[in-house]
Structures are given as structure tokens and as C-alpha cells.
Short mmCIF file of C-alpha atoms and ligand atoms in Angstrom, two decimals:
data_model
loop_
_atom_site.label_atom_id
_atom_site.label_comp_id
_atom_site.label_asym_id
_atom_site.label_seq_id
_atom_site.Cartn_x
_atom_site.Cartn_y
_atom_site.Cartn_z
CA MET F 1 16.84 9.87 12.81
CA ASN F 2 15.74 13.30 14.43
CA GLN F 3 12.59 11.89 15.87
CA LYS F 4 11.37 8.58 16.27
CA PRO F 5 8.11 7.43 14.49
CA PHE F 6 4.91 6.00 15.77
CA LEU F 7 6.34 2.30 16.07
CA ILE F 8 4.65 -1.21 16.35
CA SER F 9 6.80 -3.90 16.55
CA GLY F 10 7.24 -7.72 17.47
CA PRO F 11 7.18 -11.05 15.94
CA CYS F 12 4.79 -12.13 12.99
CA SER F 13 3.57 -14.89 15.27
CA ALA F 14 3.52 -15.44 19.01
CA GLU F 15 5.35 -19.06 18.66
CA THR F 16 6.00 -20.16 22.27
CA GLU F 17 5.90 -18.18 25.25
CA GLN F 18 9.78 -18.00 25.63
CA GLN F 19 10.31 -16.43 22.35
CA THR F 20 7.42 -13.94 22.61
CA LEU F 21 8.89 -12.70 25.94
CA ASP F 22 12.60 -12.94 24.85
CA THR F 23 11.33 -10.75 21.69
CA ALA F 24 9.65 -8.29 23.99
CA ARG F 25 12.60 -7.97 26.18
CA SER F 26 14.80 -7.38 23.19
CA LEU F 27 12.72 -4.31 22.37
CA ARG F 28 12.47 -2.95 25.81
CA LEU F 29 15.39 -0.33 24.96
CA LEU F 30 13.41 0.83 22.09
CA ASN F 31 10.41 1.00 23.80
CA PRO F 32 8.04 0.63 20.50
CA ASP F 33 4.42 2.11 21.29
CA TYR F 34 3.01 -1.10 20.76
CA PHE F 35 4.24 -4.80 20.56
CA ARG F 36 2.77 -7.08 18.04
CA ALA F 37 2.51 -10.73 17.74
CA GLY F 38 0.16 -12.72 15.62
CA ILE F 39 -1.87 -15.58 17.76
CA TRP F 40 -4.49 -16.37 14.92
CA LYS F 41 -2.62 -16.56 11.65
CA PRO F 42 -4.47 -16.68 8.25
CA ARG F 43 -2.43 -18.82 6.38
CA THR F 44 -2.53 -18.92 2.40
CA ARG F 45 -2.22 -22.63 2.53
CA PRO F 46 -3.38 -25.25 5.14
CA GLY F 47 -1.02 -27.36 7.02
CA GLU F 48 1.27 -24.58 8.41
CA PHE F 49 1.45 -23.16 11.61
CA GLU F 50 -1.85 -21.52 12.24
CA GLY F 51 -1.04 -19.51 15.49
CA ALA F 52 -0.94 -20.27 19.27
CA GLY F 53 -4.41 -19.34 19.74
CA LYS F 54 -6.04 -18.27 23.01
CA GLU F 55 -3.01 -19.63 24.71
CA GLY F 56 -0.89 -16.76 23.09
CA LEU F 57 -2.99 -14.11 24.81
CA LYS F 58 -1.56 -15.24 28.31
CA TRP F 59 1.89 -14.68 26.76
CA LEU F 60 0.87 -11.13 25.45
CA ASN F 61 -0.41 -10.32 29.08
CA LYS F 62 2.99 -11.34 30.51
CA VAL F 63 4.58 -8.88 28.15
CA GLN F 64 2.24 -6.25 29.46
CA SER F 65 2.88 -7.04 33.04
CA GLU F 66 6.54 -8.20 32.86
CA VAL F 67 8.21 -6.05 30.07
CA GLY F 68 5.55 -3.03 30.29
CA LEU F 69 4.86 -3.03 26.65
CA LYS F 70 1.30 -2.12 25.36
CA VAL F 71 0.30 -5.11 23.01
CA ALA F 72 -1.39 -5.69 19.52
CA THR F 73 -2.68 -8.83 17.70
CA GLU F 74 -5.01 -9.69 14.57
CA VAL F 75 -8.46 -10.54 14.82
CA ALA F 76 -10.30 -12.53 11.94
CA LYS F 77 -13.39 -13.48 13.88
CA PRO F 78 -15.76 -12.15 16.46
CA GLU F 79 -14.72 -15.09 18.87
CA HIS F 80 -11.13 -13.60 18.52
CA VAL F 81 -12.48 -10.23 19.17
CA GLU F 82 -14.20 -11.40 22.60
CA ALA F 83 -11.22 -13.43 23.51
CA ALA F 84 -8.88 -10.69 23.14
CA LEU F 85 -10.96 -7.57 24.66
CA ASN F 86 -11.37 -10.04 27.74
CA ALA F 87 -7.77 -10.53 28.08
CA GLY F 88 -7.17 -6.97 27.87
CA ILE F 89 -5.17 -6.59 24.67
CA ASP F 90 -4.24 -2.88 23.89
CA MET F 91 -4.84 -2.70 20.08
CA LEU F 92 -6.22 -5.12 17.43
CA TRP F 93 -5.83 -5.11 13.69
CA ILE F 94 -7.79 -6.62 10.89
CA GLY F 95 -5.33 -8.71 8.33
CA ALA F 96 -5.27 -8.08 4.81
CA ARG F 97 -7.15 -11.40 3.79
CA THR F 98 -9.99 -10.39 6.14
CA THR F 99 -10.50 -6.97 4.83
CA THR F 100 -11.26 -8.30 1.35
CA ASN F 101 -14.30 -9.82 2.78
CA PRO F 102 -17.23 -7.31 3.68
CA PHE F 103 -19.13 -10.04 5.37
CA SER F 104 -16.22 -10.79 7.74
CA VAL F 105 -15.33 -6.96 8.32
CA GLN F 106 -19.15 -6.34 9.06
CA GLU F 107 -18.94 -9.15 11.71
CA LEU F 108 -15.93 -8.07 13.19
CA ALA F 109 -17.19 -4.47 13.21
CA GLU F 110 -20.39 -5.57 15.24
CA SER F 111 -18.28 -7.43 17.48
CA LEU F 112 -16.22 -4.24 18.03
CA THR F 113 -19.16 -2.02 18.51
CA GLY F 114 -18.22 0.91 20.87
CA VAL F 115 -14.67 -0.21 21.75
CA ASP F 116 -12.28 2.31 22.71
CA ILE F 117 -9.24 0.63 22.13
CA PRO F 118 -7.41 1.62 18.69
CA ILE F 119 -8.22 -0.70 15.47
CA MET F 120 -6.00 -0.85 12.67
CA VAL F 121 -7.26 -1.93 9.23
CA LYS F 122 -4.79 -3.50 7.04
CA ASN F 123 -5.51 -2.84 2.92
CA PRO F 124 -7.16 -5.82 1.27
CA VAL F 125 -4.76 -8.23 -0.45
CA ASN F 126 -6.03 -6.85 -3.84
CA PRO F 127 -5.45 -3.29 -4.89
CA ASP F 128 -9.12 -1.83 -4.38
CA LEU F 129 -8.83 1.38 -2.44
CA LYS F 130 -13.01 1.24 -2.05
CA LEU F 131 -12.95 -2.27 -0.23
CA TRP F 132 -10.14 -0.55 2.17
CA ILE F 133 -12.33 2.40 2.67
CA GLY F 134 -15.39 0.30 3.23
CA ALA F 135 -13.83 -1.60 5.91
CA ILE F 136 -12.97 1.24 7.83
CA GLU F 137 -16.32 2.76 7.16
CA ARG F 138 -17.90 -0.46 8.78
CA MET F 139 -15.87 0.33 11.82
CA LYS F 140 -17.17 3.79 11.97
CA LYS F 141 -20.63 3.00 11.61
CA CYS F 142 -20.07 0.77 14.78
CA ASN F 143 -18.72 3.58 16.63
CA VAL F 144 -15.32 2.16 17.15
CA ARG F 145 -13.62 5.39 18.25
CA SER F 146 -10.14 4.98 17.07
CA ILE F 147 -9.46 3.70 13.79
CA SER F 148 -6.20 3.78 11.84
CA ALA F 149 -4.92 1.89 8.41
CA ILE F 150 -1.86 -0.11 7.73
CA HIS F 151 -0.45 -0.07 4.21
CA ARG F 152 1.04 -3.35 3.76
CA GLY F 153 1.28 -3.69 -0.07
CA PHE F 154 -0.82 -5.79 -2.88
CA SER F 155 -0.65 -9.27 -4.23
CA VAL F 156 0.52 -9.54 -7.69
CA TYR F 157 0.92 -12.62 -9.75
CA GLU F 158 4.16 -11.87 -11.33
CA LYS F 159 7.35 -11.88 -9.13
CA THR F 160 8.67 -8.36 -8.53
CA ARG F 161 11.21 -7.06 -5.89
CA PHE F 162 8.57 -6.86 -3.36
CA ARG F 163 6.63 -9.50 -1.64
CA ASN F 164 3.33 -7.22 -1.92
CA ASN F 165 3.61 -4.52 -4.33
CA PRO F 166 3.41 -1.13 -2.48
CA ASN F 167 1.22 0.74 -5.03
CA TRP F 168 1.97 3.97 -3.13
CA GLN F 169 -0.65 5.84 -4.91
CA ILE F 170 -3.32 3.85 -3.00
CA PRO F 171 -2.26 4.66 0.75
CA ILE F 172 -2.13 8.18 -0.72
CA ASP F 173 -5.41 8.39 -2.08
CA LEU F 174 -6.95 6.85 1.13
CA LYS F 175 -5.19 9.55 3.01
CA HIS F 176 -6.74 12.10 0.54
CA GLU F 177 -10.46 10.76 1.07
CA MET F 178 -9.71 10.30 4.75
CA PRO F 179 -7.44 13.13 5.91
CA ASP F 180 -7.73 12.53 9.79
CA LEU F 181 -6.91 8.98 9.57
CA GLN F 182 -3.56 7.77 11.20
CA LEU F 183 -1.79 5.80 8.20
CA ILE F 184 1.04 3.28 9.21
CA CYS F 185 3.21 1.57 6.78
CA ASP F 186 4.23 -2.25 7.31
CA PRO F 187 7.51 -2.53 5.45
CA SER F 188 7.85 -6.03 6.47
CA HIS F 189 4.99 -7.47 4.24
CA ILE F 190 5.40 -5.12 1.29
CA GLY F 191 9.17 -5.97 1.33
CA GLY F 192 9.02 -9.70 2.19
CA ARG F 193 13.08 -9.78 2.64
CA THR F 194 15.12 -7.59 4.99
CA ALA F 195 17.33 -6.10 2.52
CA ILE F 196 14.54 -3.51 1.27
CA LEU F 197 12.85 -2.81 4.77
CA PHE F 198 15.01 0.37 4.94
CA GLU F 199 14.29 1.69 1.64
CA ILE F 200 10.35 1.18 1.98
CA ALA F 201 10.41 2.69 5.69
CA GLN F 202 12.06 5.78 4.01
CA LYS F 203 9.73 5.90 1.50
CA ALA F 204 6.99 5.79 3.70
CA MET F 205 8.42 8.83 5.96
CA ASP F 206 8.94 10.85 2.90
CA LEU F 207 5.40 10.33 2.03
CA LYS F 208 4.16 11.63 5.43
CA PHE F 209 3.09 8.03 6.83
CA ASP F 210 2.26 8.57 10.76
CA GLY F 211 3.98 5.48 11.74
CA LEU F 212 5.76 2.04 11.07
CA MET F 213 4.71 -1.57 11.79
CA LEU F 214 7.99 -3.73 11.49
CA GLU F 215 8.33 -7.47 12.30
CA THR F 216 11.28 -8.44 14.80
CA HIS F 217 12.23 -11.86 16.06
CA ILE F 218 14.72 -12.94 18.88
CA SER F 219 15.95 -15.17 16.26
CA PRO F 220 14.70 -14.32 12.53
CA LYS F 221 16.23 -17.19 10.98
CA GLU F 222 14.32 -19.80 13.17
CA ALA F 223 10.94 -17.87 13.08
CA TRP F 224 8.07 -20.18 12.30
CA THR F 225 6.31 -17.63 9.77
CA ASP F 226 7.68 -14.93 7.70
CA ALA F 227 11.43 -15.79 8.46
CA LYS F 228 12.91 -13.96 5.55
CA GLN F 229 11.51 -10.62 6.40
CA GLN F 230 12.01 -10.41 10.33
CA ILE F 231 15.03 -8.56 11.77
CA THR F 232 16.31 -8.56 15.36
CA ALA F 233 15.69 -5.67 17.73
CA ALA F 234 19.31 -4.53 17.33
CA GLU F 235 18.87 -4.26 13.53
CA LEU F 236 15.54 -2.38 13.79
CA ILE F 237 17.36 0.33 16.13
CA GLU F 238 19.86 0.75 13.31
CA LEU F 239 17.25 0.95 10.66
CA LEU F 240 15.59 3.64 12.79
CA GLN F 241 18.85 5.56 13.43
CA ASN F 242 19.33 5.65 9.49
CA LEU F 243 15.85 6.79 8.84
CA LYS F 244 15.67 10.59 7.95
CA ILE F 245 12.44 12.02 8.98
CA ARG F 246 12.42 15.13 6.94
CA ASN F 247 10.99 18.44 7.73
CA HIS F 248 7.87 18.80 5.29
CA GLN F 249 8.19 22.63 5.68
CA GLU F 250 11.63 22.92 4.02
CA ILE F 251 9.88 21.97 0.64
CA GLU F 252 8.44 25.68 0.59
CA GLU F 253 12.17 27.03 0.40
CA ALA F 254 12.97 29.54 -2.59
CA GLU F 255 15.12 27.14 -4.49
CA ILE F 256 12.34 24.35 -4.66
CA ILE F 257 9.52 27.14 -5.60
CA GLY F 258 11.66 27.92 -8.70
CA PHE F 259 11.82 24.23 -9.79
CA ARG F 260 7.98 24.21 -9.01
CA SER F 261 7.43 26.89 -11.50
CA LEU F 262 9.63 24.96 -13.92
CA LEU F 263 7.46 22.08 -13.44
CA THR F 264 4.39 24.05 -14.06
CA GLU F 265 5.70 25.48 -17.47
CA LEU F 266 6.65 21.84 -18.27
CA ASP F 267 3.42 20.62 -17.78
CA ASP F 268 1.82 23.33 -19.81
CA SER F 269 3.80 22.11 -22.39
CA ILE F 270 2.88 18.73 -22.37
CA ILE F 271 -0.87 19.78 -22.43
CA GLN F 272 -0.53 21.95 -25.60
CA LEU F 273 1.57 19.11 -27.09
CA LEU F 274 -1.45 16.69 -26.31
CA HIS F 275 -3.66 19.05 -27.64
CA GLU F 276 -1.84 19.14 -31.11
CA ARG F 277 -1.57 15.57 -31.14
CA MET F 278 -5.01 15.07 -30.55
CA LYS F 279 -6.00 17.40 -33.50
CA VAL F 280 -3.85 15.41 -35.67
CA SER F 281 -5.71 12.44 -34.65
CA ALA F 282 -8.84 14.13 -35.45
CA THR F 283 -7.70 14.90 -38.96
CA ILE F 284 -6.83 11.12 -39.68
CA GLY F 285 -10.23 10.42 -37.89
CA ASN F 286 -12.03 12.78 -40.74
CA TYR F 287 -9.98 10.97 -43.57
CA LYS F 288 -10.97 7.56 -42.34
CA LYS F 289 -14.19 8.62 -42.34
CA GLU F 290 -14.27 9.85 -45.83
CA HIS F 291 -12.50 6.44 -47.32
CA ASN F 292 -14.51 4.25 -44.90
CA LEU F 293 -11.60 2.88 -43.16
CA ALA F 294 -11.41 1.30 -39.83
CA VAL F 295 -10.24 3.15 -36.69
CA LEU F 296 -7.69 0.77 -35.56
CA GLN F 297 -4.85 -0.48 -37.74
CA SER F 298 -3.35 -2.82 -35.17
CA SER F 299 -0.14 -3.57 -37.06
CA GLN F 300 0.81 -0.11 -37.34
CA TRP F 301 -0.17 0.59 -33.58
CA GLU F 302 2.17 -2.02 -32.22
CA GLU F 303 4.85 -0.72 -34.32
CA SER F 304 4.74 2.77 -33.27
CA LEU F 305 4.06 1.65 -29.53
CA ARG F 306 7.43 -0.59 -29.73
CA LYS F 307 9.21 2.47 -31.29
CA ASN F 308 7.98 5.00 -28.87
CA VAL F 309 8.72 3.19 -25.85
CA ASN F 310 12.32 2.37 -26.89
CA LYS F 311 13.16 6.31 -27.75
CA ALA F 312 11.43 6.88 -24.14
CA MET F 313 13.71 4.59 -22.37
CA ILE F 314 16.80 6.15 -24.20
CA ALA F 315 15.45 9.34 -22.60
CA GLU F 316 15.55 7.50 -19.44
CA LEU F 317 11.75 6.92 -18.76
CA SER F 318 11.00 3.62 -17.41
CA GLU F 319 9.28 1.12 -19.69
CA GLU F 320 6.43 0.77 -17.38
CA PHE F 321 5.53 4.40 -17.40
CA SER F 322 6.22 4.83 -21.31
CA THR F 323 4.11 1.92 -22.18
CA THR F 324 1.42 3.15 -20.09
CA LEU F 325 1.57 6.87 -21.22
CA PHE F 326 1.50 5.86 -24.93
CA LYS F 327 -1.18 3.45 -24.37
CA LEU F 328 -3.43 6.13 -22.59
CA ILE F 329 -2.45 8.33 -25.63
CA HIS F 330 -3.62 5.93 -28.09
CA GLN F 331 -6.60 5.04 -26.23
CA GLU F 332 -7.87 8.74 -26.37
CA SER F 333 -6.98 9.05 -30.11
CA ILE F 334 -9.39 5.97 -30.80
CA HIS F 335 -11.83 7.41 -28.54
CA ILE F 336 -11.64 10.73 -30.71
CA GLN F 337 -11.69 9.01 -34.01
CA SER F 338 -14.58 6.83 -33.06
CA THR F 339 -16.53 9.61 -32.24
CA ILE F 340 -16.03 11.28 -35.42
CA LEU F 341 -16.79 8.05 -37.45
CA ASN F 342 -19.90 7.59 -35.33
CA SER F 343 -21.12 11.02 -35.82
CA VAL F 344 -24.05 11.74 -38.27
CA ASN F 345 -22.95 13.23 -41.28
CA HIS F 346 -25.23 16.14 -41.86
CA HIS F 347 -24.69 16.95 -45.37
CA GLU F 348 -25.30 13.12 -46.33
CA ASN F 349 -28.74 13.58 -44.46
CA ASP F 350 -29.77 17.08 -46.21
C1 PEP Y 401 0.80 -10.00 9.65
O1 PEP Y 401 0.99 -9.30 10.34
O2 PEP Y 401 1.52 -11.02 10.28
C2 PEP Y 401 -0.02 -10.57 8.75
C3 PEP Y 401 -0.58 -11.76 8.57
O3 PEP Y 401 -0.22 -9.55 7.75
P1 PEP Y 401 -1.25 -9.35 6.63
O4 PEP Y 401 -2.53 -9.59 6.91
O5 PEP Y 401 -0.66 -8.03 6.14
O6 PEP Y 401 -0.63 -10.54 5.57
MN1 MN Y 402 3.96 -11.75 9.34
#
């Protein structure tokens, strides 16, 4: 690791005073920019540990005074904001479940009007960039001075290797829309398990994220929440040491520029091939029109999709990518043919 990224670390939840302070002390050497700990925990189902509540604010104050770290916690209601601001918490974040609800976000934004401590907005649980942007805009409208975004992945129903699918394109698009926004990645909630934290953190660095939020616990196996994804301070140090923060300038080197022009040529060929392909689709469309045939012949389409995906996979393209690609091509073909079939046939009207 050539330089340390902006770092927020600490337990998922402040469970007891002892566990909070022990975890903070274990991080002292690493000296993260902020110590995190949830005291109001949004649990998906009732009956689980819902956080220490206001009592936990006192423990965070001890982390400030006894360990010397700045502290951050999650707020979900205006009363949380009020209590946290009164306690002198240094930074607050809006959780993923809260970001999904514009009413809650608006209430929170109003309770934060004009604050100058940093506020971080986690992405909503569903992959909706506009909802994420909307929450940030609501904060801006209430004159919150320092806002950053945390990418913590998106829920999917299917079981995947991630707890929350990263959908990297979404934070990239967010950065494109709001280039000045500080973007932080939360590999703990994306990964959901320790084995893949490094890989996610490295990817975030390669995508030029500004910082990382990683959950640490004095004794991860015994954590009351998110036990599978928390690591010790020592494990976090090792993770950070292995992290490569690449120099983004080096991409301009001659060798890479050569490959870039090769990519441009290949992209041109792809465009040309698609153009040829759509011309053939149009010819078939004209034929269907003449013979009064329907656009979609589904058995034939399913068979050709299956064959194409198999061929693509032999060529080392992923199943997901090739399926999406051929479905898109097919969609465009259908569009072209429907336009032809529905066009007014002038000579018939003459
Ligand atoms: C958390 O940070 O512990 C948390 C509850 O996160 P999220 O809102 O991303 O689920
Ligand atoms: Mn957590």
C-alpha cells in the first residue's frame, strides 16, 4: 500500500461500552479518519438487537475523549439527529433502508439544515440511481455543507457471491453526475463475508473511490450483528497493506495508448457488423410484411439465443453478458421489423 485511503472503521453495532472501547483501542495504531458504530440499528426483521440507542452516544463520546478518534453513527429519524448533534458526534450517515424513502430522507434533511459536520448517504437497497441522487439533493437543498456517498451494494433476491450486489456501474454513474462528491465504498456490506473484502476494496481503489468503510470488531465471531463480515483491527491492517493504490496517470503510457487504439478499431468493427446485421433484419422485415407474417417467431428465437450464448461462452464471454447482448440485439431487430410492418405502404394507397 503506497498511501492509506480515507478510512472509516469500527463495529457494525456498539454493543456494550467495553466492546466499543476495546474495538476503538484496537484501531488506535491504524488511526482511521473516523470510528464507526451503529447505535440505532435498522433490522430487516423484528426481534433482533436493535442497537444500544442513546446510551451508546456516551460510549462514542468516550471513544472521542479516551482514544482520540472522531466518531460516526447512523441516523434514521430526526430525533436521532438531534441526540447525535447534541452529543457532538463528528459525522453521520443515512442507512440504505432509509435512503429508499423520500419522506424519511426529507425529514432527516430538514433536521440537518445547515449542519457543518459531514453527512454520508448510503445507496438505497434497490439499484435506483435517481433515488440515491434524490437523497443527496435533498441534503443539498437543506444546506448540508459536506455530503459524501457510500456504496454498499444492492439487494437481489437470488443468492449470489455477494451479500449485496455491487453493480459498480451505479456508483460510477453517480460520480459522473456529481463529480465533486466524495465516494466511499463499504466492502463489508457488499461482501457479507470476510473472504471477499479485499477483492472488493481493491476494485473500489481501481475505480478511483475516495475511501473505504470497513467493519471491525474486537471479537468478530461474537458480534451481535453482521458477524460474518467483520474483521479484527490486525486483519484490517493486513488488508490495507496488500491494497494497491495505483497511479491513475500511468494509464497514459505509450503501451496502453497502443491498446486503446486497438480497442477503437475493434469497436468500429462491432458497429459495422451490427449495421450489417440490422440491414439483414430489415430485409427479413420486408419479406414478413409482403407475406403477412408475424414479427416474432419465438421457437426460432429461443433456439438461436441458446446457440449464440453457447458459442459466446466457448469464446470466453460470460453467460450473463452474452445473454444480455443477444437479447438487446434481438430487441433492436424486433423494433426495426415492427417499424417496417407498421409503415404505411404507399403504393397500396395509390
Ligand atoms: C451498517 O452500516 O451497519 C448498516 C446497517 O448498513 P446498511 O444501511 O448499508 O445496511
Ligand atoms: Mn453492519
